[in-house]
PDB file of C-alpha atoms in Angstrom:
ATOM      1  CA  UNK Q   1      19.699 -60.765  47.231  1.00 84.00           C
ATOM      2  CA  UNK Q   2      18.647 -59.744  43.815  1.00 90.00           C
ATOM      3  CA  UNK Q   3      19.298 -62.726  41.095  1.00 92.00           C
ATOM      4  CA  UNK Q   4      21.473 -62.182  37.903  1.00 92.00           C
ATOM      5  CA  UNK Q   5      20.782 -63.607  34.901  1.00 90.00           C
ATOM      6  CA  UNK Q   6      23.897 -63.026  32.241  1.00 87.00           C
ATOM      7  CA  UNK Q   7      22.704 -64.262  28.495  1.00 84.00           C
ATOM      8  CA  UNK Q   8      25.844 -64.702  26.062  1.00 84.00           C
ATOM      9  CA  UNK Q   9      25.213 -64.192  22.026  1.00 81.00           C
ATOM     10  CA  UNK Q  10      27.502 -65.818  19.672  1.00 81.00           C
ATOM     11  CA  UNK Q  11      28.323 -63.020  17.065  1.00 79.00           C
ATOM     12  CA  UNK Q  12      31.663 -63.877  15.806  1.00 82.00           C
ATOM     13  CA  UNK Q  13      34.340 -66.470  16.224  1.00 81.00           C
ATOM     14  CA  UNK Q  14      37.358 -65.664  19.108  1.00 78.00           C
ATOM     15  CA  UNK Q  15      40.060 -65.734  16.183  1.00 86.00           C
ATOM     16  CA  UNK Q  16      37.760 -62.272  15.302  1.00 90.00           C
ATOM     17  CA  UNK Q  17      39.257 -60.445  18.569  1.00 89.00           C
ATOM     18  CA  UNK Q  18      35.473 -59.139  20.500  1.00 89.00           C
ATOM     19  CA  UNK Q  19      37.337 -56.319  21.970  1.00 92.00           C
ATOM     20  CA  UNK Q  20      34.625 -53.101  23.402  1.00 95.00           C
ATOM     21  CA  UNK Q  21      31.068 -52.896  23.263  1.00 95.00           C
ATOM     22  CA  UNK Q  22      28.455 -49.779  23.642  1.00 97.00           C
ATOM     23  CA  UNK Q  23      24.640 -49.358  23.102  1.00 96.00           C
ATOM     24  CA  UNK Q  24      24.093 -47.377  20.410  1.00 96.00           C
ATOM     25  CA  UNK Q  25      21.335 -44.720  19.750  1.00 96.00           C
ATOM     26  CA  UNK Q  26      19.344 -47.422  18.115  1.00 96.00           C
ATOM     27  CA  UNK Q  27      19.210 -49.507  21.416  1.00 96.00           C
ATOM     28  CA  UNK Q  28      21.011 -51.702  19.476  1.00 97.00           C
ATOM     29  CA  UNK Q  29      24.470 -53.422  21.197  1.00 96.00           C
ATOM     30  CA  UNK Q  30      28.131 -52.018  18.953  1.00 97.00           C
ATOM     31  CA  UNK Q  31      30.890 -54.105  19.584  1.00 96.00           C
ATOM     32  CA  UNK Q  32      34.683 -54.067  17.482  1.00 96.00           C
ATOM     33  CA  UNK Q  33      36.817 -57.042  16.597  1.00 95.00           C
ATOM     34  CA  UNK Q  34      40.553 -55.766  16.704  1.00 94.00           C
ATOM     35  CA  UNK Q  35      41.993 -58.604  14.706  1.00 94.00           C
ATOM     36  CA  UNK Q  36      39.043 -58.915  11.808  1.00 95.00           C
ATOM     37  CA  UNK Q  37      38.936 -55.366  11.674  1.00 96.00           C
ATOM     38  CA  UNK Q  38      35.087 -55.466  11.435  1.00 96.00           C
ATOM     39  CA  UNK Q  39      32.347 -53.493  13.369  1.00 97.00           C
ATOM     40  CA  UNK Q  40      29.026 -55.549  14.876  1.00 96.00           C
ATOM     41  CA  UNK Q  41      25.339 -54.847  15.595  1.00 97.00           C
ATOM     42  CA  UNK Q  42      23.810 -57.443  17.602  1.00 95.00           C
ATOM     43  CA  UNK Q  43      20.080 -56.707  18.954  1.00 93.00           C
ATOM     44  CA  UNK Q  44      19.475 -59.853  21.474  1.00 86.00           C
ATOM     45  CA  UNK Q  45      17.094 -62.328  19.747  1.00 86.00           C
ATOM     46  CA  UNK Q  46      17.921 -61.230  15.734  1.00 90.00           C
ATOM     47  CA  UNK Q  47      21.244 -61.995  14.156  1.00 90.00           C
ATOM     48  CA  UNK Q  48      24.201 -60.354  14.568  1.00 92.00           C
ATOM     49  CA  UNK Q  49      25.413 -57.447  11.544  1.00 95.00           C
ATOM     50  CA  UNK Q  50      29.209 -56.703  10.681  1.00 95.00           C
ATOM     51  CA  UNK Q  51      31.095 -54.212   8.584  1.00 97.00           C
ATOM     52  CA  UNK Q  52      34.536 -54.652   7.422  1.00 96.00           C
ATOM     53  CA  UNK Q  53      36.736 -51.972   7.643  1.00 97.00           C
ATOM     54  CA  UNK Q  54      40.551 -52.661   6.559  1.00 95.00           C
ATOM     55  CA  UNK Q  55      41.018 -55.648   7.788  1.00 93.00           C
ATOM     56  CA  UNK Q  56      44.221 -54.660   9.716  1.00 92.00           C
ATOM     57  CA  UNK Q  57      43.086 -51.509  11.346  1.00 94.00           C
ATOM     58  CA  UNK Q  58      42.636 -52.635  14.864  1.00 94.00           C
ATOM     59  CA  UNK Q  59      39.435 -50.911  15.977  1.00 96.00           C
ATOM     60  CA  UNK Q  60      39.329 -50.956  19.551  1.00 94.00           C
ATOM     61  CA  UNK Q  61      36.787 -48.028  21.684  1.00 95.00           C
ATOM     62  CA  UNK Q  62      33.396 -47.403  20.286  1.00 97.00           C
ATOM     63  CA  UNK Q  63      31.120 -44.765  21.750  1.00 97.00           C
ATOM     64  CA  UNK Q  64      28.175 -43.127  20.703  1.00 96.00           C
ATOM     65  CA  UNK Q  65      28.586 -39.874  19.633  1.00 96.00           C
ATOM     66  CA  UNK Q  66      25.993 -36.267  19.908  1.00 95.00           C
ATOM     67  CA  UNK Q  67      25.254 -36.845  15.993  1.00 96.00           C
ATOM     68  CA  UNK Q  68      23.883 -39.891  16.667  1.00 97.00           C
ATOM     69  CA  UNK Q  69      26.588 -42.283  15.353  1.00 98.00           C
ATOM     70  CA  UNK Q  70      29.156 -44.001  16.799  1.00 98.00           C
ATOM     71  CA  UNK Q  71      32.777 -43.200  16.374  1.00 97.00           C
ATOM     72  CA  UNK Q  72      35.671 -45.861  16.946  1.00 97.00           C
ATOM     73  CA  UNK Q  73      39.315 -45.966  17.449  1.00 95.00           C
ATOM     74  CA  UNK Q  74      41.406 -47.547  14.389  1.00 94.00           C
ATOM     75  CA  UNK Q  75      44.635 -47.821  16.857  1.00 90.00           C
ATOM     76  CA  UNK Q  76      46.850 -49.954  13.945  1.00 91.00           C
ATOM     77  CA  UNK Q  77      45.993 -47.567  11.261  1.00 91.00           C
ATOM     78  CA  UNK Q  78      46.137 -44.278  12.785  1.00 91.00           C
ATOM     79  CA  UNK Q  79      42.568 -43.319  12.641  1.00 93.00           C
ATOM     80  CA  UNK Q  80      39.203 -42.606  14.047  1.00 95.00           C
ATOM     81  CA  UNK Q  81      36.340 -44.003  12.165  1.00 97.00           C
ATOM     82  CA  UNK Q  82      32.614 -43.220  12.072  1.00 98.00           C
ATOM     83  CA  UNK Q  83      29.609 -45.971  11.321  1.00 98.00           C
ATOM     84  CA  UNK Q  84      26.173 -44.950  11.516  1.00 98.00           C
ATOM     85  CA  UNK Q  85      23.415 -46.750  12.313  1.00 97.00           C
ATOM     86  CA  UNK Q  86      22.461 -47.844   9.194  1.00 95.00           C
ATOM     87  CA  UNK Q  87      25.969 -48.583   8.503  1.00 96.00           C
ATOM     88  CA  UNK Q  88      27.833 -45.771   6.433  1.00 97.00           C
ATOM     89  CA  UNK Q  89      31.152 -45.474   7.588  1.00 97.00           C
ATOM     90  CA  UNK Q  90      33.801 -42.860   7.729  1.00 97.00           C
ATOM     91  CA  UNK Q  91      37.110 -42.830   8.545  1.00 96.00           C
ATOM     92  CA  UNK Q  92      39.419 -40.019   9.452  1.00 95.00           C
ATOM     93  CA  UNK Q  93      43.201 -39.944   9.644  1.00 92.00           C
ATOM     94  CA  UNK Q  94      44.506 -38.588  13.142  1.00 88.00           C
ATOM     95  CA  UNK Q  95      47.230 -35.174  12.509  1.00 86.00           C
ATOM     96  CA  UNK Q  96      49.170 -36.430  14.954  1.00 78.00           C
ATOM     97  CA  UNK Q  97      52.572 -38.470  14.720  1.00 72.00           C
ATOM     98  CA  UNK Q  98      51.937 -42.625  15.399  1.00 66.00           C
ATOM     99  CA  UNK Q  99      51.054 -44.489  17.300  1.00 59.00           C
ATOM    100  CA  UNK Q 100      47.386 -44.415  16.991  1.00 55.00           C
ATOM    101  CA  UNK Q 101      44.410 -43.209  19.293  1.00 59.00           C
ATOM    102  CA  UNK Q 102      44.586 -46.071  22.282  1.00 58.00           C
ATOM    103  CA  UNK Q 103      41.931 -47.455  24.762  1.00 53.00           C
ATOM    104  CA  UNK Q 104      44.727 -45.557  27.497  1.00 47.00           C
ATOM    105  CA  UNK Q 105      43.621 -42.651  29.394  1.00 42.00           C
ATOM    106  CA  UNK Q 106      45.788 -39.114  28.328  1.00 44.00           C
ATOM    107  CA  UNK Q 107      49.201 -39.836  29.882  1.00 45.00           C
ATOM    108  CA  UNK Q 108      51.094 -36.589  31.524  1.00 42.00           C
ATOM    109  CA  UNK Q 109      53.734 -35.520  29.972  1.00 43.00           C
ATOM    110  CA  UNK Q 110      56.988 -34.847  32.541  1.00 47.00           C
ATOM    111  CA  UNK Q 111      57.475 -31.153  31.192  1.00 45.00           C
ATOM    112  CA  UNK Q 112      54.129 -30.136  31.750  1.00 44.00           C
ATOM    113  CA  UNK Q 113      51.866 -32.053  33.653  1.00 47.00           C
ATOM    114  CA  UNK Q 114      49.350 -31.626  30.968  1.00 43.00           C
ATOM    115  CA  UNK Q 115      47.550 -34.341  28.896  1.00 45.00           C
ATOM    116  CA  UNK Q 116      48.693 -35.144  25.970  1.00 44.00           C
ATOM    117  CA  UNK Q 117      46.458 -33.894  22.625  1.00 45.00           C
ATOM    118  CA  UNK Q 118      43.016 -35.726  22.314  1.00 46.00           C
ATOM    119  CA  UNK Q 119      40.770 -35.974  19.019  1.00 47.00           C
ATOM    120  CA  UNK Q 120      37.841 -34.565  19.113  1.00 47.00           C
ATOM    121  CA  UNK Q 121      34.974 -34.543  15.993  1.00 47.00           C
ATOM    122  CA  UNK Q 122      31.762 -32.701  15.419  1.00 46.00           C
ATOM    123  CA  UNK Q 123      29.351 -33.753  13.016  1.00 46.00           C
ATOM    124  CA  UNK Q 124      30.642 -34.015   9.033  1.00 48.00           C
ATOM    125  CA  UNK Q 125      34.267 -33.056  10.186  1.00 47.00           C
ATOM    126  CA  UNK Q 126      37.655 -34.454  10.572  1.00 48.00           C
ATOM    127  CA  UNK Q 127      39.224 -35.239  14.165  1.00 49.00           C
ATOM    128  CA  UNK Q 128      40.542 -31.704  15.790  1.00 46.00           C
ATOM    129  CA  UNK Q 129      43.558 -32.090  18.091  1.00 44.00           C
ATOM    130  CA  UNK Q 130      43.125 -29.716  21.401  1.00 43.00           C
TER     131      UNK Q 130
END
């Protein structure tokens, strides 16, 4: 049997809402806090770095994206926002009607059978819906 060692790192308080987490392409570990409406950076052994967005945005997902950022979900404010890793951030209102991008997979729709619309962004552009 192969022994597991799991470390925890304070970075915030609970009140902040630690909600997903991702490595970026920094090595470095990208977490959100849905009710502070701030984005971390934690490398193990160094102290923890947070941006605030909008306070009431609700980012939820995080993933690292092919231009070497990573791109989040704003779910309460009806965007997808961009931080890279040195902490510029981006934000991008979805052209769809509300609610906001979710942590759901695409639901079918009963007509179809078809997933609904999902954002996608290249590099220095705005969310496309296909």
């Amino acid at each position: 049997m192969t022994a597991v060692s799991i470390t925890e790192h304070q970075v915030t308080d609970a009140a902040s809402g630690p909600y997903a987490i991702t490595t970026g392409p920094d090595d470095a570990l990208w977490f959100t806090m849905v009710h502070s409406g701030r984005i971390g950076r934690l490398v193990p052994g160094a102290e923890p770095a947070s941006w605030q967005l909008d306070p009431g945005c609700g980012p939820t997902i995080i993933s690292g994206g092919p231009d070497g950022a990573l791109w989040f979900a704003e779910h309460r404010a009806h965007r997808i926002g961009r931080i890279t890793t040195d902490g510029k951030v981006d934000e991008f209102p979805l052209p769809t009607r509300r609610p906001g991008p979710s942590a759901s997979p695409p639901a079918r729709t009963k007509r179809s059978g078809s997933p609904r619309p999902t954002p996608t962004a290249s590099a220095g552009s705005a969310p496309t819906v296909r």
